[in-house]
Coordinates of C-alpha atoms in Angstrom, one line a residue:
Chain F
X1 CA -16.6 52.3 -34.0
X2 CA -18.9 53.7 -31.3
X3 CA -17.2 56.4 -29.4
X4 CA -18.1 57.2 -25.8
X5 CA -17.5 60.6 -24.2
X6 CA -17.7 61.4 -20.6
X7 CA -18.3 64.5 -18.7
X8 CA -17.1 66.2 -16.7
X9 CA -13.5 65.0 -16.8
X10 CA -13.3 65.8 -13.1
X11 CA -16.0 66.3 -10.5
X12 CA -15.0 67.9 -7.2
X13 CA -17.5 67.2 -4.4
X14 CA -17.7 66.7 -0.6
X15 CA -18.8 63.5 1.2
X16 CA -22.6 63.5 1.4
X17 CA -23.1 65.4 -1.9
X18 CA -24.9 64.0 -5.0
X19 CA -22.8 63.1 -7.9
X20 CA -24.1 63.1 -11.5
X21 CA -21.8 61.7 -14.2
X22 CA -22.6 61.7 -17.9
X23 CA -21.8 59.3 -20.7
X24 CA -22.7 60.0 -24.3
X25 CA -22.4 57.5 -27.3
X26 CA -21.7 58.6 -30.9
X27 CA -24.6 56.4 -32.0
X28 CA -27.4 54.6 -30.3
X29 CA -26.4 51.7 -28.0
X30 CA -30.0 51.1 -26.9
X31 CA -29.5 50.1 -23.2
X32 CA -26.2 48.2 -23.8
X33 CA -24.1 50.3 -21.4
X34 CA -22.2 49.5 -18.3
X35 CA -20.5 51.6 -15.6
X36 CA -17.3 50.7 -13.7
X37 CA -15.5 52.2 -10.7
X38 CA -11.8 52.1 -10.5
X39 CA -9.5 53.0 -7.6
X40 CA -5.8 53.4 -7.7
X41 CA -3.9 50.2 -8.1
X42 CA -7.1 48.1 -8.6
X43 CA -8.9 46.7 -11.6
X44 CA -12.2 48.2 -12.7
X45 CA -15.3 47.0 -10.7
X46 CA -18.6 46.5 -12.4
X47 CA -21.3 48.8 -10.9
X48 CA -24.2 49.0 -13.4
X49 CA -25.1 46.9 -16.5
X50 CA -27.8 47.3 -19.1
X51 CA -27.8 51.0 -18.3
X52 CA -29.7 50.6 -15.0
X53 CA -29.1 47.3 -13.3
X54 CA -26.9 47.3 -10.2
X55 CA -24.4 44.5 -10.1
X56 CA -24.2 42.1 -7.2
X57 CA -23.1 43.8 -4.0
X58 CA -23.3 47.4 -5.3
X59 CA -24.9 49.8 -2.8
X60 CA -28.2 51.3 -3.6
X61 CA -26.8 54.8 -3.6
X62 CA -25.5 54.0 -7.1
X63 CA -28.0 54.3 -9.9
X64 CA -27.9 54.3 -13.7
X65 CA -30.3 55.7 -16.2
X66 CA -30.6 56.5 -19.9
X67 CA -31.0 54.8 -23.2
X68 CA -29.9 55.4 -26.8
X69 CA -27.0 57.9 -26.7
X70 CA -27.3 59.6 -23.3
X71 CA -26.6 57.9 -20.0
X72 CA -26.2 59.1 -16.4
X73 CA -24.6 57.5 -13.3
X74 CA -25.8 59.0 -10.0
X75 CA -24.3 58.6 -6.7
X76 CA -27.0 59.8 -4.3
X77 CA -24.8 60.7 -1.3
X78 CA -21.0 60.3 -1.7
X79 CA -19.3 58.1 0.8
X80 CA -15.5 58.4 1.4
X81 CA -14.9 55.2 -0.5
X82 CA -16.7 56.5 -3.6
X83 CA -13.9 58.9 -4.6
X84 CA -12.5 57.2 -7.6
X85 CA -12.5 57.2 -11.5
X86 CA -15.7 56.0 -13.2
X87 CA -15.8 54.6 -16.8
X88 CA -18.8 53.8 -19.0
X89 CA -18.5 50.9 -21.5
X90 CA -20.8 49.8 -24.4
X91 CA -21.0 46.8 -26.6
X92 CA -23.8 47.3 -29.0
X93 CA -22.1 45.4 -31.7
X94 CA -20.5 42.4 -30.0
X95 CA -17.6 41.8 -29.6
X96 CA -16.5 45.3 -30.1
X97 CA -16.4 46.8 -26.6
X98 CA -15.4 50.4 -26.1
X99 CA -14.8 52.4 -22.9
X100 CA -15.2 56.0 -22.2
X101 CA -12.2 58.2 -21.0
X102 CA -13.5 58.4 -17.5
X103 CA -14.7 60.9 -14.9
X104 CA -12.6 61.4 -11.8
X105 CA -14.7 62.1 -8.6
X106 CA -12.3 63.8 -6.2
X107 CA -12.7 65.5 -2.8
X108 CA -13.5 69.2 -2.8
Chain T
X1 CA -15.5 32.5 -5.2
X2 CA -14.8 33.6 -8.8
X3 CA -11.1 34.5 -9.3
X4 CA -8.9 35.6 -12.2
X5 CA -5.3 35.5 -11.3
X6 CA -2.8 37.0 -13.7
X7 CA 1.0 36.4 -14.0
X8 CA 3.4 38.9 -12.5
X9 CA 4.9 42.1 -13.8
X10 CA 7.3 41.9 -16.7
X11 CA 10.2 44.2 -17.8
X12 CA 11.3 43.6 -21.4
X13 CA 13.3 45.2 -24.1
X14 CA 11.9 46.3 -27.5
X15 CA 11.8 43.5 -29.9
X16 CA 11.5 40.8 -27.2
X17 CA 8.6 38.4 -27.1
X18 CA 6.2 37.9 -24.1
X19 CA 3.4 35.8 -23.0
X20 CA 1.2 36.6 -20.0
X21 CA -1.5 34.5 -18.4
X22 CA -4.8 34.7 -16.7
X23 CA -6.1 31.6 -14.7
X24 CA -9.7 31.4 -13.7
X25 CA -11.1 29.5 -10.8
X26 CA -14.4 29.2 -8.9
X27 CA -16.6 28.8 -12.0
X28 CA -16.9 26.7 -15.2
X29 CA -14.2 28.4 -17.1
X30 CA -14.9 26.9 -20.5
X31 CA -18.3 28.5 -20.6
X32 CA -17.3 32.2 -20.2
X33 CA -15.5 34.5 -22.7
X34 CA -12.3 36.0 -21.4
X35 CA -11.3 39.5 -22.7
X36 CA -8.0 41.2 -22.6
X37 CA -8.0 44.9 -21.7
X38 CA -5.1 47.3 -22.0
X39 CA -4.9 50.3 -19.8
X40 CA -2.2 53.0 -20.0
X41 CA -1.9 54.7 -16.6
X42 CA -4.2 57.7 -16.5
X43 CA -6.2 56.6 -19.6
X44 CA -9.4 54.8 -20.1
X45 CA -9.3 51.0 -20.7
X46 CA -9.1 49.6 -24.3
X47 CA -10.6 46.3 -25.3
X48 CA -8.0 44.2 -27.2
X49 CA -9.8 40.9 -27.9
X50 CA -11.7 38.1 -26.4
X51 CA -11.5 34.2 -26.4
X52 CA -14.0 31.4 -25.7
X53 CA -11.9 28.8 -23.8
X54 CA -14.2 26.0 -24.7
X55 CA -13.0 26.0 -28.4
X56 CA -10.4 28.7 -28.4
X57 CA -12.5 30.9 -30.7
X58 CA -10.7 34.3 -30.5
X59 CA -11.9 37.7 -31.7
X60 CA -9.8 40.8 -31.9
X61 CA -10.2 44.6 -31.9
X62 CA -9.1 46.0 -35.2
X63 CA -6.6 48.2 -33.3
X64 CA -4.9 45.1 -32.0
X65 CA -5.4 42.5 -34.8
X66 CA -2.1 41.3 -36.0
X67 CA -0.2 42.9 -33.0
X68 CA -1.1 40.3 -30.3
X69 CA -2.2 36.7 -30.1
X70 CA -4.9 35.5 -27.6
X71 CA -4.9 31.8 -26.8
X72 CA -6.3 29.5 -24.1
X73 CA -5.7 26.2 -22.5
X74 CA -9.0 24.9 -21.2
X75 CA -7.4 22.0 -19.3
X76 CA -5.9 24.4 -16.9
X77 CA -8.5 27.2 -17.2
X78 CA -6.0 29.7 -18.5
X79 CA -6.1 32.4 -21.2
X80 CA -3.0 34.0 -22.6
X81 CA -1.9 37.2 -24.3
X82 CA 1.3 37.1 -26.3
X83 CA 3.5 39.4 -28.4
X84 CA 6.2 38.3 -30.7
X85 CA 8.0 41.7 -30.8
X86 CA 7.3 44.2 -28.1
X87 CA 7.5 48.0 -28.6
X88 CA 7.8 50.7 -26.0
X89 CA 4.2 51.7 -26.8
X90 CA 3.1 48.4 -25.4
X91 CA 4.0 49.6 -21.9
X92 CA 0.8 49.4 -19.9
X93 CA -1.3 47.4 -17.4
X94 CA -3.0 44.5 -19.1
X95 CA -6.2 43.0 -17.5
X96 CA -8.1 39.9 -18.2
X97 CA -11.8 40.2 -17.6
X98 CA -14.7 37.7 -17.7
X99 CA -17.6 38.4 -19.8
X100 CA -20.9 38.0 -17.8
X101 CA -23.2 35.2 -18.9
X102 CA -26.9 34.8 -19.0
X103 CA -27.2 31.4 -17.5
X104 CA -30.9 30.9 -18.6
X105 CA -30.2 31.3 -22.3
X106 CA -29.0 27.9 -23.5
X107 CA -25.7 27.7 -25.4
X108 CA -23.2 29.6 -23.2
X109 CA -21.1 30.5 -26.2
X110 CA -23.9 32.8 -27.5
X111 CA -25.4 33.8 -24.1
X112 CA -22.9 36.3 -23.1
X113 CA -23.9 39.7 -21.6
X114 CA -22.2 42.7 -22.8
X115 CA -20.1 43.6 -19.8
X116 CA -17.4 42.3 -17.7
X117 CA -18.3 41.0 -14.2
X118 CA -14.9 39.9 -12.8
X119 CA -11.4 41.1 -13.5
X120 CA -7.9 39.9 -12.9
X121 CA -5.6 42.0 -10.8
X122 CA -3.6 43.2 -13.8
X123 CA -0.1 42.6 -15.2
X124 CA 2.2 45.6 -15.7
X125 CA 4.3 45.2 -18.8
X126 CA 7.1 47.7 -19.0
X127 CA 9.0 47.8 -22.3
X128 CA 12.2 49.8 -22.2
X129 CA 15.6 49.7 -23.6

C-alpha cells in the first residue's frame, strides 16, 4: 500500500499570506495525485488533479506541483474562505486509492 | 447539475445490520464508478471500495473486504453500502464519491481518472449500545 504523509499537520497563517502544503508518497505515484479541501460539516472538494491541474471552478490562487514522491499545494494569497483542512490522495495502482492525514490551515 | 444524494443519518446498536444509499443525478450514472469513503471525525478519509453501476462490478480495499458489501441498482441510479453486523468501530461519516471520467477515451468502464470529482453530502452512522 502506498502511504501518504502530509506536513505540517497545522499551518497557522494570516489572510493574504502564502500557504505551502507538502505531501510525500512512500513510493513513486508519478503524477497521479489529487488535492482536496474540506470544511467542517462538508464533504471534500476536489481542487487539483494529476498533480497540477485545477478542477473546474477552482480559483487560480491554488496551484499544485511535483511528481514522483514529493508534491506541493500552494495557495498564493489566503482568502478567508481558504481556512480549512487539505488532503492529498493518490491512486497509482487503481483501484487502491489512499488519502493523506491532512493539513489544517488555520488563522494565526 | 451533478448531484449525489445520500440517505440520512443512522443510529444503530452493535450487531445490527444497515444499508445506506447514494443516488446520482445530472449525469449518465451507469458510466461512472462510485466509491465509498469512510471518515472518522478528525481523521483523513479512507477508501472502502468502488462499484461500476453499469454491471455492478465491485472492488474492495483489503481493509474492508469481507466487512461490507457494495451494490448498485442502475435502474434508479443508486449505489449502496451495507453491513450485516455493525460494530462500534464502524461509527463514522460515510461518503459516496464519483470517480472522474476521461470522456474521450472510449469504454467508460476503463476510462476513469484517478480522483473523485463529485461527492455526496455524507451519512453519519453511529453505532452504540
